[in-house]
Each structure stands twice: as C-alpha cells, then as structure tokens.
CSV table of C-alpha atoms in Angstrom, one decimal:
chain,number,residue,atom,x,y,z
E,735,UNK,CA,-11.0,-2.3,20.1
E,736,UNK,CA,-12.1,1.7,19.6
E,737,UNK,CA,-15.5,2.3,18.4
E,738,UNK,CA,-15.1,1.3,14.5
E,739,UNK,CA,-17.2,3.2,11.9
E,740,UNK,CA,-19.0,0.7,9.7
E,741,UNK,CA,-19.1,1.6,6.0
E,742,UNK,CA,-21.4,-1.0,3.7
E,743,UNK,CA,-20.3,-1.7,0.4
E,744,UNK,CA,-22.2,-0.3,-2.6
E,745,UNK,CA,-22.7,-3.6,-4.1
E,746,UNK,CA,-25.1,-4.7,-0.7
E,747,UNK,CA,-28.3,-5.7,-0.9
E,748,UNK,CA,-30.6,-3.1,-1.6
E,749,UNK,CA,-34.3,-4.5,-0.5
E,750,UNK,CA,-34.0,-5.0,3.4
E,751,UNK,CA,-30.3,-4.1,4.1
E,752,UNK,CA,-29.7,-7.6,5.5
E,753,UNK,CA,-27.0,-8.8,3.2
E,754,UNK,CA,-24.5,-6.0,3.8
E,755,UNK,CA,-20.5,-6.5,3.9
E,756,UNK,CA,-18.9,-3.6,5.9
E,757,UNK,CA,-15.4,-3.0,6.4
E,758,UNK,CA,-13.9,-0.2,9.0
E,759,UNK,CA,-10.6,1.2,9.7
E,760,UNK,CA,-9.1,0.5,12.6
E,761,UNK,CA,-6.0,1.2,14.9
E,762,UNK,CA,-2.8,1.5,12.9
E,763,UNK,CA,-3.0,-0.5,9.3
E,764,UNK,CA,-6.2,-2.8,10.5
E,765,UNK,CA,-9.4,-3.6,8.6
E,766,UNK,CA,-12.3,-5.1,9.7
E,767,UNK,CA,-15.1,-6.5,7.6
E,768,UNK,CA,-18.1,-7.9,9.2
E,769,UNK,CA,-22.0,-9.1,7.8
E,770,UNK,CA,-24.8,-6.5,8.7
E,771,UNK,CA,-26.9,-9.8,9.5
E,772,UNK,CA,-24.0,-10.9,12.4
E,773,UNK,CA,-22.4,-8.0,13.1
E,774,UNK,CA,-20.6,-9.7,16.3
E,775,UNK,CA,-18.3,-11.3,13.9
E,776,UNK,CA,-15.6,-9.4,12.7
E,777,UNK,CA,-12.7,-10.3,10.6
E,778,UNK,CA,-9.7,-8.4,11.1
E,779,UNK,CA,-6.7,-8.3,8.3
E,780,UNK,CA,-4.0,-5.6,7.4
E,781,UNK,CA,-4.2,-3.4,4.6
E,782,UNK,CA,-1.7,-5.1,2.4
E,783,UNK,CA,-3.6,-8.2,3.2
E,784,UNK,CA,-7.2,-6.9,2.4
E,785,UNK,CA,-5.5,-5.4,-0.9
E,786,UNK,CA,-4.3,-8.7,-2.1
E,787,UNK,CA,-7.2,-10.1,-1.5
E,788,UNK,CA,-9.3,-8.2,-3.4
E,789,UNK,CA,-7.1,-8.4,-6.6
E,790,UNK,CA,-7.1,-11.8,-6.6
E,791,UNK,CA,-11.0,-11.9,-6.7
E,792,UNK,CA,-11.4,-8.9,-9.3
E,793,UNK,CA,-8.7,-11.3,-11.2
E,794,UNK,CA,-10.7,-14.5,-10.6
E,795,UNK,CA,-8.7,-16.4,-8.8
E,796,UNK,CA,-11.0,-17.9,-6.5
E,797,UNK,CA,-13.7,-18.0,-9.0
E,798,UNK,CA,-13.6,-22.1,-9.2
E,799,UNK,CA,-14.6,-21.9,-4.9
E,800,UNK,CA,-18.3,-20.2,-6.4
C-alpha cells in the first residue's frame, strides 16, 4: 500500500484528538478508514461500498445495533 493521506472527520473528538475516524483514498476506487487511537488497523472497502454504507446510517438503518 502507497503512503495514504489521512483526513479526520469533522465530527471527531475535539478535546485530545484521540477519538478520530479517518478515511484516505487509495489506489484505484479504495477507501480506507482507520481510528486515530489504532491507526495500524485499517479497513479497506470500495467506493460504492463506503457510499452505501453511509446512506444506510444517515437513514438509520442500523440505528437498533446503538
């Protein structure tokens, strides 16, 4: 994997930075997302993937997991 640029949501914890989701592009239509507080982690998905999943929580379908 390429050296990814990490970009931390704007909805991250603003007091010590700790609680941070970041997501980076990578090659071709890949997406990584990772915690600031274990950044050797990393989830990769697909675009389309990452898009979905995002609709469905603004749309609350996973809302009965919380």
């Amino acid at each position: 994997m390429s050296e990814l640029r990490w970009q931390k949501s704007s909805f991250s914890d603003t007091d010590d930075g700790s609680h941070c989701l970041e997501i980076a592009h990578g090659e071709v239509d890949f997406r990584h997302l990772r915690e600031s507080d274990d950044p050797d982690v990393i989830i990769t998905t697909t675009t389309a993937k990452l898009r979905a999943f995002i609709l469905g929580a603004k749309a609350g379908e996973f809302d009965h997991l919380i």
